[in-house]
Short mmCIF file of C-alpha atoms (C1' of nucleotides) in Angstrom, two decimals:
data_model
loop_
_atom_site.label_atom_id
_atom_site.label_comp_id
_atom_site.label_asym_id
_atom_site.label_seq_id
_atom_site.Cartn_x
_atom_site.Cartn_y
_atom_site.Cartn_z
CA MET H 8 -128.95 41.11 -166.95
CA CYS H 9 -127.17 44.03 -166.52
CA GLY H 10 -126.35 44.93 -162.63
CA ILE H 11 -123.36 46.00 -161.31
CA ALA H 12 -121.22 44.27 -163.85
CA CYS H 13 -121.56 46.33 -166.98
CA GLN H 14 -122.24 49.86 -165.99
CA ASN H 15 -118.99 51.06 -167.19
CA ALA H 16 -118.54 48.57 -170.11
CA GLY H 17 -116.68 50.02 -172.90
CA MET H 18 -114.26 52.08 -170.69
CA ASP H 19 -111.72 49.26 -171.21
CA ILE H 20 -112.60 48.62 -174.81
CA VAL H 21 -112.76 51.94 -176.28
CA SER H 22 -110.04 54.27 -175.93
CA SER H 23 -112.30 57.22 -175.08
CA LYS H 24 -111.88 58.57 -171.79
CA PRO H 25 -113.42 56.89 -168.80
CA SER H 26 -115.69 59.94 -168.26
CA GLY H 27 -114.73 60.27 -164.58
CA VAL H 28 -117.65 62.29 -163.18
CA ARG H 29 -120.43 60.33 -164.90
CA ALA H 30 -119.15 56.78 -164.19
CA ARG H 31 -118.57 57.77 -160.52
CA LYS H 32 -122.14 59.26 -160.18
CA ARG H 33 -123.66 56.41 -161.81
CA GLN H 34 -121.83 53.77 -159.25
CA GLU H 35 -122.78 56.02 -156.34
CA THR H 36 -126.47 55.99 -157.64
CA LEU H 37 -126.31 52.33 -158.01
CA GLU H 38 -125.11 51.67 -154.63
CA ARG H 39 -127.40 53.94 -152.90
CA ILE H 40 -130.43 52.28 -154.77
CA ALA H 41 -129.23 48.84 -153.55
CA GLU H 42 -128.65 49.96 -150.07
CA THR H 43 -131.74 51.77 -149.80
CA GLY H 44 -133.69 48.84 -151.20
CA LEU H 45 -132.27 46.10 -148.90
CA ARG H 46 -132.60 48.29 -145.98
CA LEU H 47 -136.18 48.80 -146.56
CA PHE H 48 -136.72 45.20 -147.31
CA SER H 49 -135.13 43.84 -144.02
CA ARG H 50 -137.27 46.74 -142.07
CA ASN H 51 -140.72 46.60 -143.71
CA GLY H 52 -140.75 43.45 -145.68
CA TYR H 53 -140.30 42.85 -149.42
CA GLU H 54 -143.76 43.01 -150.69
CA ALA H 55 -144.73 46.18 -148.37
CA THR H 56 -141.69 48.03 -149.87
CA THR H 57 -142.90 49.72 -153.03
CA LEU H 58 -140.73 51.14 -155.99
CA ASP H 59 -141.81 54.68 -155.07
CA ALA H 60 -140.33 54.20 -151.46
CA ILE H 61 -136.98 52.95 -152.77
CA ALA H 62 -136.83 55.79 -155.44
CA GLU H 63 -137.73 58.35 -152.98
CA GLY H 64 -135.15 56.87 -150.35
CA ALA H 65 -132.58 56.91 -153.12
CA GLY H 66 -133.40 60.43 -154.24
CA ILE H 67 -134.46 59.47 -157.88
CA SER H 68 -137.65 59.24 -159.69
CA ARG H 69 -139.51 55.89 -159.94
CA ARG H 70 -138.62 55.78 -163.70
CA THR H 71 -135.07 56.19 -163.27
CA PHE H 72 -135.03 53.10 -160.96
CA PHE H 73 -135.48 50.94 -164.19
CA HIS H 74 -132.15 52.31 -165.57
CA TYR H 75 -130.29 50.78 -162.91
CA PHE H 76 -132.40 47.64 -161.95
CA LYS H 77 -134.50 45.51 -164.51
CA SER H 78 -136.81 44.75 -161.68
CA LYS H 79 -137.43 45.02 -157.87
CA GLU H 80 -136.31 41.29 -157.70
CA GLU H 81 -132.97 42.32 -159.04
CA ILE H 82 -131.77 44.14 -156.18
CA LEU H 83 -131.62 40.71 -154.33
CA LEU H 84 -130.45 38.90 -157.12
CA ASP H 85 -127.52 41.27 -157.57
CA TRP H 86 -126.64 41.13 -153.97
CA GLN H 87 -126.76 37.28 -153.85
CA LEU H 88 -124.47 37.23 -157.14
CA ARG H 89 -122.32 40.18 -156.14
CA GLY H 90 -119.52 38.51 -154.39
CA PHE H 91 -120.22 34.88 -154.17
CA SER H 92 -119.62 33.24 -157.51
CA ALA H 93 -116.65 35.44 -158.10
CA SER H 94 -114.87 34.55 -154.87
CA LEU H 95 -115.83 30.86 -155.05
CA ARG H 96 -113.97 31.03 -158.55
CA LYS H 97 -111.29 32.54 -156.97
CA ALA H 98 -110.90 30.06 -154.00
CA VAL H 99 -111.41 27.06 -156.60
CA LEU H 100 -108.49 28.23 -158.81
CA ALA H 101 -106.16 28.92 -155.75
CA GLN H 102 -106.50 25.23 -154.34
CA PRO H 103 -103.38 23.30 -154.72
CA ALA H 104 -102.88 20.89 -157.59
CA GLY H 105 -103.38 17.04 -156.84
CA LYS H 106 -106.75 17.34 -155.27
CA GLY H 107 -109.79 16.02 -156.77
CA PRO H 108 -112.57 18.31 -157.94
CA VAL H 109 -114.70 17.43 -154.92
CA GLU H 110 -112.28 18.13 -152.49
CA VAL H 111 -111.30 21.17 -154.36
CA VAL H 112 -114.77 22.75 -154.23
CA ARG H 113 -115.31 21.55 -150.64
CA ASP H 114 -112.05 23.35 -149.23
CA ALA H 115 -112.84 26.41 -151.32
CA MET H 116 -116.43 26.49 -149.80
CA LEU H 117 -114.98 26.02 -146.10
CA ILE H 118 -112.86 28.94 -146.93
CA LEU H 119 -115.76 31.28 -147.85
CA SER H 120 -117.93 29.98 -145.06
CA ASP H 121 -117.00 32.90 -142.75
CA GLY H 122 -118.94 35.19 -145.01
CA PHE H 123 -122.15 33.56 -143.92
CA ARG H 124 -121.94 34.79 -140.42
CA THR H 125 -122.41 38.14 -141.23
CA GLN H 126 -125.29 40.27 -139.98
CA GLU H 127 -126.18 41.53 -143.46
CA PHE H 128 -126.06 37.90 -144.94
CA ILE H 129 -128.54 36.54 -142.18
CA SER H 130 -130.79 39.57 -142.37
CA ILE H 131 -131.13 39.37 -146.17
CA ASP H 132 -131.61 35.73 -146.35
CA ARG H 133 -134.39 36.39 -144.05
CA VAL H 134 -136.12 38.41 -146.56
CA LEU H 135 -135.20 35.93 -149.45
CA ARG H 136 -137.28 33.20 -147.34
CA SER H 137 -140.20 35.52 -146.87
CA SER H 138 -142.16 34.96 -149.74
CA GLU H 139 -142.76 31.98 -152.45
CA THR H 140 -141.64 34.10 -155.33
CA LEU H 141 -138.53 34.98 -153.56
CA LYS H 142 -137.61 31.46 -152.70
CA ALA H 143 -137.97 30.69 -156.27
CA ARG H 144 -135.70 33.53 -156.94
CA LYS H 145 -133.17 32.15 -154.31
CA GLN H 146 -133.25 28.79 -155.78
CA ALA H 147 -132.86 29.99 -159.34
CA THR H 148 -129.54 31.97 -158.15
CA TYR H 149 -128.34 28.66 -157.00
CA GLY H 150 -128.76 27.49 -160.59
CA LEU H 151 -126.63 30.43 -161.63
CA HIS H 152 -123.98 29.67 -159.09
CA GLU H 153 -124.16 26.21 -160.41
CA GLN H 154 -123.36 27.36 -164.00
CA ALA H 155 -120.65 29.79 -162.80
CA LEU H 156 -118.97 26.82 -160.69
CA TYR H 157 -119.17 24.52 -163.67
CA ALA H 158 -117.51 26.92 -165.82
CA THR H 159 -114.57 27.26 -163.14
CA LEU H 160 -114.17 23.63 -162.84
CA MET H 161 -113.89 23.40 -166.71
CA GLU H 162 -111.48 25.86 -166.69
CA ARG H 163 -109.28 23.98 -164.28
CA TRP H 164 -109.93 20.46 -165.81
CA PRO H 165 -110.52 21.26 -169.46
CA ASP H 166 -111.15 17.90 -170.38
CA PRO H 167 -114.59 17.68 -172.30
CA ASP H 168 -115.07 14.17 -171.30
CA ARG H 169 -115.17 15.18 -167.64
CA GLY H 170 -117.90 17.82 -168.53
CA ALA H 171 -120.83 15.82 -167.38
CA THR H 172 -119.35 14.69 -164.01
CA LEU H 173 -117.96 18.24 -163.33
CA ARG H 174 -121.45 19.54 -163.58
CA LEU H 175 -122.69 16.80 -161.05
CA VAL H 176 -120.13 17.97 -158.75
CA ALA H 177 -121.06 21.72 -159.10
CA MET H 178 -124.62 20.68 -158.46
CA ALA H 179 -124.26 18.37 -155.59
CA SER H 180 -121.59 20.60 -153.98
CA LEU H 181 -123.93 23.75 -153.99
CA GLY H 182 -126.62 21.49 -152.81
CA ALA H 183 -124.61 20.38 -149.98
CA MET H 184 -123.59 23.92 -149.22
CA ARG H 185 -127.37 25.14 -149.48
CA LEU H 186 -128.46 22.28 -147.13
CA ALA H 187 -125.51 23.02 -144.71
CA ILE H 188 -126.58 26.71 -144.52
CA GLU H 189 -130.04 25.91 -143.98
CA ALA H 190 -129.31 23.48 -141.06
CA TRP H 191 -127.06 26.15 -139.73
CA ILE H 192 -129.81 28.73 -139.60
CA GLN H 193 -132.07 26.29 -138.29
CA ALA H 194 -129.95 25.38 -135.34
CA GLY H 195 -129.86 29.04 -134.50
CA GLY H 196 -125.88 29.52 -135.21
CA ASP H 197 -124.70 27.70 -132.34
CA ARG H 198 -122.52 25.26 -133.99
CA PRO H 199 -120.06 26.87 -136.62
CA VAL H 200 -120.91 26.60 -140.38
CA ASP H 201 -117.90 24.61 -141.03
CA SER H 202 -119.03 21.66 -139.40
CA PHE H 203 -122.34 21.68 -141.25
CA LEU H 204 -120.34 21.91 -144.44
CA HIS H 205 -118.13 19.06 -143.53
CA ALA H 206 -120.97 16.95 -142.53
CA ALA H 207 -122.53 17.47 -145.72
CA PHE H 208 -119.87 16.39 -147.65
CA ASP H 209 -119.29 13.39 -145.81
CA GLY H 210 -122.83 12.49 -145.88
CA LEU H 211 -122.55 12.67 -149.62
CA ALA H 212 -119.44 10.33 -149.61
CA SER H 213 -121.17 7.78 -147.38
CA GLU H 214 -124.33 7.71 -149.25
CA PHE H 215 -123.22 7.73 -152.89
CA GLY H 216 -119.92 6.09 -152.40
CA LYS H 217 -121.38 2.62 -151.64
CA PRO H 218 -121.26 -0.12 -154.08
CA SER H 219 -124.20 -0.06 -156.19
CA MET W 23 -151.32 26.20 -152.42
CA CYS W 24 -154.56 24.66 -153.24
CA GLY W 25 -154.40 23.39 -156.86
CA ILE W 26 -156.10 20.32 -157.91
CA ALA W 27 -155.59 18.49 -154.71
CA CYS W 28 -157.90 19.89 -152.32
CA GLN W 29 -161.08 21.11 -154.03
CA ASN W 30 -163.33 18.43 -152.41
CA ALA W 31 -161.53 18.15 -148.99
CA GLY W 32 -164.00 17.31 -146.55
CA MET W 33 -165.85 14.92 -148.86
CA ASP W 34 -164.00 11.80 -147.38
CA ILE W 35 -163.83 13.36 -143.84
CA VAL W 36 -167.22 14.94 -142.93
CA SER W 37 -170.26 12.54 -143.54
CA SER W 38 -172.13 15.44 -145.20
CA LYS W 39 -173.15 14.75 -148.79
CA PRO W 40 -170.28 15.13 -151.55
CA SER W 41 -172.68 17.88 -153.39
CA GLY W 42 -172.41 16.16 -156.72
CA VAL W 43 -172.96 18.83 -159.11
CA ARG W 44 -170.87 21.52 -157.58
CA ALA W 45 -167.83 19.45 -157.09
CA ARG W 46 -167.98 18.12 -160.68
CA LYS W 47 -168.49 21.51 -162.11
CA ARG W 48 -165.58 22.82 -160.13
CA GLN W 49 -163.39 20.00 -161.19
CA GLU W 50 -164.43 20.56 -165.05
CA THR W 51 -163.90 24.25 -164.64
CA LEU W 52 -160.46 23.72 -163.17
CA GLU W 53 -159.51 21.33 -165.72
CA ARG W 54 -160.84 23.54 -168.60
CA ILE W 55 -158.52 26.44 -167.28
CA ALA W 56 -155.49 24.46 -166.92
CA GLU W 57 -156.09 23.23 -170.48
CA THR W 58 -156.55 26.28 -171.93
CA GLY W 59 -153.79 27.97 -170.30
CA LEU W 60 -151.12 25.24 -170.92
CA ARG W 61 -152.35 25.24 -174.72
CA LEU W 62 -152.01 29.01 -175.03
CA PHE W 63 -148.76 28.99 -173.27
CA SER W 64 -147.39 26.43 -175.74
CA ARG W 65 -148.89 28.21 -178.76
CA ASN W 66 -148.31 31.86 -178.23
CA GLY W 67 -145.75 32.10 -175.30
CA TYR W 68 -146.09 32.62 -171.72
CA GLU W 69 -145.85 36.50 -171.49
CA ALA W 70 -147.89 36.84 -174.48
CA THR W 71 -150.55 35.04 -173.19
CA THR W 72 -153.00 37.18 -171.11
CA LEU W 73 -155.09 36.15 -168.29
CA ASP W 74 -158.05 37.71 -170.26
CA ALA W 75 -157.10 35.26 -173.09
CA ILE W 76 -157.15 32.19 -170.71
CA ALA W 77 -160.35 33.37 -169.08
CA GLU W 78 -162.22 33.84 -172.32
CA GLY W 79 -160.77 30.64 -173.59
CA ALA W 80 -162.02 28.67 -170.69
CA GLY W 81 -165.39 30.73 -170.51
CA ILE W 82 -164.95 32.44 -167.20
CA SER W 83 -164.58 35.82 -166.10
CA ARG W 84 -160.97 37.15 -165.54
CA ARG W 85 -161.98 37.57 -161.81
CA THR W 86 -162.96 33.88 -161.70
CA PHE W 87 -159.63 32.69 -162.43
CA PHE W 88 -158.23 33.67 -159.33
CA HIS W 89 -160.73 31.29 -157.49
CA TYR W 90 -158.99 28.71 -159.02
CA PHE W 91 -155.25 29.65 -159.43
CA LYS W 92 -153.45 31.97 -157.05
CA SER W 93 -151.46 33.26 -160.05
CA LYS W 94 -150.83 32.98 -163.67
CA GLU W 95 -147.59 30.98 -162.98
CA GLU W 96 -149.43 28.54 -160.74
CA ILE W 97 -150.93 26.62 -163.81
CA LEU W 98 -147.44 25.57 -164.60
CA LEU W 99 -146.43 24.91 -161.13
CA ASP W 100 -149.51 22.82 -160.91
CA TRP W 101 -148.78 20.97 -163.81
CA GLN W 102 -145.24 20.43 -162.60
CA LEU W 103 -146.49 19.09 -159.11
CA ARG W 104 -149.49 17.41 -160.42
CA GLY W 105 -148.02 13.94 -160.99
CA PHE W 106 -144.47 13.71 -160.33
CA SER W 107 -143.93 14.14 -156.68
CA ALA W 108 -147.00 11.65 -155.93
CA SER W 109 -145.68 9.15 -158.35
CA LEU W 110 -142.12 9.33 -157.07
CA ARG W 111 -143.20 8.85 -153.69
CA LYS W 112 -145.25 5.61 -154.86
CA ALA W 113 -142.25 4.17 -156.70
CA VAL W 114 -140.05 4.98 -153.90
CA LEU W 115 -142.26 3.11 -151.19
CA ALA W 116 -142.84 0.16 -153.75
CA GLN W 117 -139.30 -0.65 -154.10
CA PRO W 118 -138.11 -4.04 -152.35
CA ALA W 119 -136.45 -3.89 -148.89
CA GLY W 120 -132.64 -4.25 -148.50
CA LYS W 121 -131.72 -1.48 -151.09
CA GLY W 122 -130.19 1.69 -149.82
CA PRO W 123 -131.69 5.17 -150.10
CA VAL W 124 -129.67 6.00 -153.31
CA GLU W 125 -130.50 2.85 -154.94
CA VAL W 126 -134.21 3.00 -154.13
CA VAL W 127 -134.52 6.54 -155.60
CA ARG W 128 -132.58 5.73 -158.62
CA ASP W 129 -134.59 2.86 -159.43
CA ALA W 130 -137.77 4.65 -158.69
CA MET W 131 -136.53 7.32 -161.07
CA LEU W 132 -135.63 4.82 -163.64
CA ILE W 133 -139.31 3.62 -163.76
CA LEU W 134 -140.61 7.28 -164.07
CA SER W 135 -138.39 8.13 -166.75
CA ASP W 136 -140.83 7.12 -169.52
CA GLY W 137 -142.94 9.83 -168.53
CA PHE W 138 -140.37 12.48 -169.77
CA ARG W 139 -140.71 11.24 -173.38
CA THR W 140 -144.20 12.76 -173.95
CA GLN W 141 -145.10 15.39 -176.23
CA GLU W 142 -146.74 17.38 -173.51
CA PHE W 143 -143.67 17.18 -171.23
CA ILE W 144 -141.18 18.35 -173.86
CA SER W 145 -143.58 21.14 -174.98
CA ILE W 146 -144.46 22.49 -171.70
CA ASP W 147 -140.79 22.14 -170.66
CA ARG W 148 -140.00 24.55 -173.22
CA VAL W 149 -142.22 26.95 -172.12
CA LEU W 150 -140.72 26.67 -168.65
CA ARG W 151 -137.36 27.54 -170.07
CA SER W 152 -138.71 30.47 -172.17
CA SER W 153 -138.03 33.30 -169.42
CA GLU W 154 -135.92 34.14 -166.47
CA THR W 155 -138.68 34.31 -164.09
CA LEU W 156 -140.01 30.50 -165.16
CA LYS W 157 -136.63 29.19 -165.12
CA ALA W 158 -136.68 30.39 -161.43
CA ARG W 159 -139.97 28.69 -160.98
CA LYS W 160 -138.96 25.51 -162.36
CA GLN W 161 -135.85 25.60 -160.25
CA ALA W 162 -138.34 26.28 -157.18
CA THR W 163 -140.40 23.40 -158.14
CA TYR W 164 -137.29 21.10 -157.81
CA GLY W 165 -136.95 22.46 -154.40
CA LEU W 166 -140.76 21.37 -153.45
CA HIS W 167 -139.91 17.84 -155.28
CA GLU W 168 -136.97 17.69 -153.02
CA GLN W 169 -139.07 18.33 -149.77
CA ALA W 170 -141.65 15.70 -150.89
CA LEU W 171 -138.90 13.26 -151.79
CA TYR W 172 -137.19 13.81 -148.37
CA ALA W 173 -140.70 13.36 -146.51
CA THR W 174 -141.07 10.09 -148.52
CA LEU W 175 -137.49 8.91 -147.42
CA MET W 176 -138.15 9.71 -143.83
CA GLU W 177 -141.15 7.61 -144.14
CA ARG W 178 -139.40 4.82 -145.22
CA TRP W 179 -136.27 5.17 -143.05
CA PRO W 180 -137.79 6.90 -140.04
CA ASP W 181 -134.52 7.27 -138.14
CA PRO W 182 -134.22 10.88 -136.92
CA ASP W 183 -130.35 10.55 -137.15
CA ARG W 184 -130.67 9.86 -140.74
CA GLY W 185 -132.57 12.96 -141.51
CA ALA W 186 -129.62 14.94 -142.65
CA THR W 187 -128.40 12.43 -144.88
CA LEU W 188 -131.72 11.68 -146.40
CA ARG W 189 -132.02 15.37 -147.15
CA LEU W 190 -128.63 15.04 -149.08
CA VAL W 191 -129.83 11.97 -150.90
CA ALA W 192 -133.19 13.76 -151.82
CA MET W 193 -131.19 16.77 -153.15
CA ALA W 194 -128.54 15.01 -155.14
CA SER W 195 -130.93 12.57 -156.56
CA LEU W 196 -133.13 15.25 -158.04
CA GLY W 197 -130.11 17.10 -159.21
CA ALA W 198 -128.86 14.17 -161.06
CA MET W 199 -132.28 13.85 -162.49
CA ARG W 200 -132.45 17.40 -163.37
CA LEU W 201 -129.06 17.28 -165.08
CA ALA W 202 -129.88 13.87 -166.86
CA ILE W 203 -133.20 15.54 -168.31
CA GLU W 204 -131.17 18.61 -169.43
CA ALA W 205 -128.48 16.59 -171.10
CA TRP W 206 -131.12 14.39 -172.75
CA ILE W 207 -133.04 17.42 -174.02
CA GLN W 208 -129.72 18.91 -175.16
CA ALA W 209 -128.85 15.62 -177.01
CA GLY W 210 -132.02 15.84 -179.00
CA GLY W 211 -133.48 12.75 -177.59
CA ASP W 212 -131.49 10.10 -179.34
CA ARG W 213 -130.41 8.24 -176.66
CA PRO W 214 -132.79 7.02 -174.06
CA VAL W 215 -133.45 9.08 -170.83
CA ASP W 216 -132.58 6.11 -168.86
CA SER W 217 -128.74 5.99 -169.88
CA PHE W 218 -128.51 9.77 -168.80
CA LEU W 219 -130.05 8.83 -165.51
CA HIS W 220 -127.78 5.93 -164.96
CA ALA W 221 -124.92 7.80 -166.16
CA ALA W 222 -125.57 10.90 -163.60
CA PHE W 223 -125.74 8.35 -160.56
CA ASP W 224 -122.75 6.64 -161.56
CA GLY W 225 -120.88 9.97 -162.02
CA LEU W 226 -121.94 11.16 -158.30
CA ALA W 227 -120.69 7.72 -157.05
CA SER W 228 -117.47 7.90 -158.56
CA GLU W 229 -116.72 11.60 -157.85
CA PHE W 230 -118.00 11.61 -154.32
CA GLY W 231 -117.20 8.09 -153.47
CA LYS W 232 -113.30 8.57 -153.45
CA PRO W 233 -111.46 8.63 -150.23
CA SER W 234 -111.38 12.34 -149.22
"C1'" DG T 20 -192.02 23.30 -154.24
"C1'" DA T 21 -190.87 27.53 -151.77
"C1'" DA T 22 -188.14 29.81 -148.66
"C1'" DT T 23 -183.52 30.11 -146.78
"C1'" DA T 24 -178.45 29.47 -146.52
"C1'" DT T 25 -174.12 29.07 -148.76
"C1'" DT T 26 -171.14 28.71 -152.43
"C1'" DT T 27 -169.70 30.64 -156.92
"C1'" DT T 28 -169.44 33.71 -160.21
"C1'" DT T 29 -168.89 38.47 -161.90
"C1'" DG T 30 -168.10 43.66 -162.17
"C1'" DC T 31 -165.91 47.33 -160.58
"C1'" DA T 32 -162.50 49.95 -158.43
"C1'" DT T 33 -157.71 49.86 -157.03
"C1'" DC T 34 -152.76 48.94 -156.25
"C1'" DG T 35 -148.20 47.97 -157.72
"C1'" DA T 36 -144.62 46.16 -161.17
"C1'" DG T 37 -142.97 47.22 -165.70
"C1'" DT T 38 -142.76 49.63 -170.49
"C1'" DG T 39 -142.64 53.05 -174.35
"C1'" DC T 40 -142.15 57.62 -175.65
"C1'" DG T 41 -140.77 62.10 -175.84
"C1'" DA T 42 -138.97 66.11 -173.11
"C1'" DT T 43 -135.58 68.08 -170.26
"C1'" DT T 44 -131.29 68.24 -167.81
"C1'" DT T 45 -126.51 67.10 -167.26
"C1'" DG T 46 -121.76 65.96 -168.24
"C1'" DG T 47 -118.32 65.21 -171.94
"C1'" DC T 48 -115.87 67.18 -175.90
"C1'" DC T 49 -114.52 70.69 -179.41
"C1'" DG C 30 -119.45 79.46 -175.68
"C1'" DG C 31 -121.87 75.30 -178.85
"C1'" DC C 32 -122.74 70.55 -179.94
"C1'" DC C 33 -123.33 65.41 -178.80
"C1'" DA C 34 -124.63 61.79 -175.99
"C1'" DA C 35 -126.18 60.13 -171.65
"C1'" DA C 36 -129.18 60.47 -167.68
"C1'" DT C 37 -133.22 61.94 -165.56
"C1'" DC C 38 -137.78 62.58 -165.45
"C1'" DG C 39 -143.13 62.61 -166.14
"C1'" DC C 40 -146.90 60.81 -168.35
"C1'" DA C 41 -149.68 57.38 -170.20
"C1'" DC C 42 -150.50 52.83 -170.81
"C1'" DT C 43 -150.53 47.38 -170.07
"C1'" DC C 44 -150.91 43.63 -167.00
"C1'" DG C 45 -151.21 40.59 -162.76
"C1'" DA C 46 -153.20 40.71 -158.42
"C1'" DT C 47 -156.57 41.89 -154.49
"C1'" DG C 48 -160.62 43.75 -151.82
"C1'" DC C 49 -165.41 44.25 -151.99
"C1'" DA C 50 -170.17 43.75 -152.65
"C1'" DA C 51 -173.83 42.44 -155.60
"C1'" DA C 52 -175.96 38.75 -158.41
"C1'" DA C 53 -176.55 34.03 -159.95
"C1'" DA C 54 -176.15 29.11 -159.03
"C1'" DT C 55 -176.69 25.28 -156.09
"C1'" DA C 56 -177.40 22.93 -151.82
"C1'" DT C 57 -180.60 22.51 -147.61
"C1'" DT C 58 -184.78 22.81 -144.70
"C1'" DC C 59 -189.39 22.81 -144.09
#
DNA sequence: GAATATTTTTGCATCGAGTGCGATTTGGCC
DNA sequence: GGCCAAATCGCACTCGATGCAAAAATATTC
């Protein structure tokens, strides 16, 4: 539960000093572990990378690792969550008024879609698809993103009666994004991500918009 | 990968004898393990149930367990997959012609929704929600259901050009079902499952059907 | 029915992830 | 300097999972 987010909790609450050196070293160590882990995962595979190897590469003991990450998988979880949910929230709230929820989410995702092109994203996504356990974790992360997006949408349209439909919007939008990314990777990255994202939302509209 | 489905593969293909006693005993053992596991999970919790306990309860050795299930989690995975994907496929293919994909899937799900009321379903679903790892697995299973449903839809509408939209239909429909079940469990089971399912599909139609 | 082949079961040794505990070190604070 | 709290570490341990080879159960052949 406590990845990168809460290592310096209390700083802003208690008036005691931020304790400069400690927080900085802790931050550095955290990043060093994550970096080392992701690098070894990409190079040698996830299963083949032992905690001992990560610990040694990061210059800490095996035991200390667990003071920074709850598990080996959490390195990947943390990476997935690090930026995306937060930036999606920002992009959603920055959308102009007058649009409906679906359009808002779609346009926000289109803005973020550049981030999927990076070598880091593609490389780590390959790791995420390399084993059943990790695929499960990846799916689960989409669940977390779904919750986060739902919360953001409720923040923007704070009508309790819309809760259920906003949940649906979050679910279907993130699903559309997931399928768009999958199709894009499948296609080898020729066409831009945007076009897949557009196609996905258009597809949803045409299939679910019909008179029932 | 090989749960209950393939333990007697070859029986129907090769003309060699079905080997009566072996297949039957194997089947019995498999069911005994699954039963024991699910019972212990529901009673004592997932983490607290060790493989030794399951093995002892099923009357086998710890090592033999792994000849029937690849992992402890697979007992739950298997249970989830056992019926649902297959019956959904059946229900989808049994729908009358003339309906669109979304209606077909929705109506098929409405038929199956009775199965969610059972005590077994509710009890095991509680186990599935009891830890982060299992929640991840549950989400992943929806991914497998998604693949299966997509395959079924492609079977019914074998137009390669529709592949992308049928994938979207499978994704959004199963997502709608998931949210409907969650809402139903959240509500304590007062209103019937059907109404939540209807509401979810209607919600998708009204949100995504708007002119963009 | 006995001998043989194949599958199933089992015990044992081993690996790796994860946890609890207590000792030691390090940084913050007076 | 000395005191407190936090970080690091080593160690022992549990548990899930795998490889291997022997033993037991079942199927097959003559």
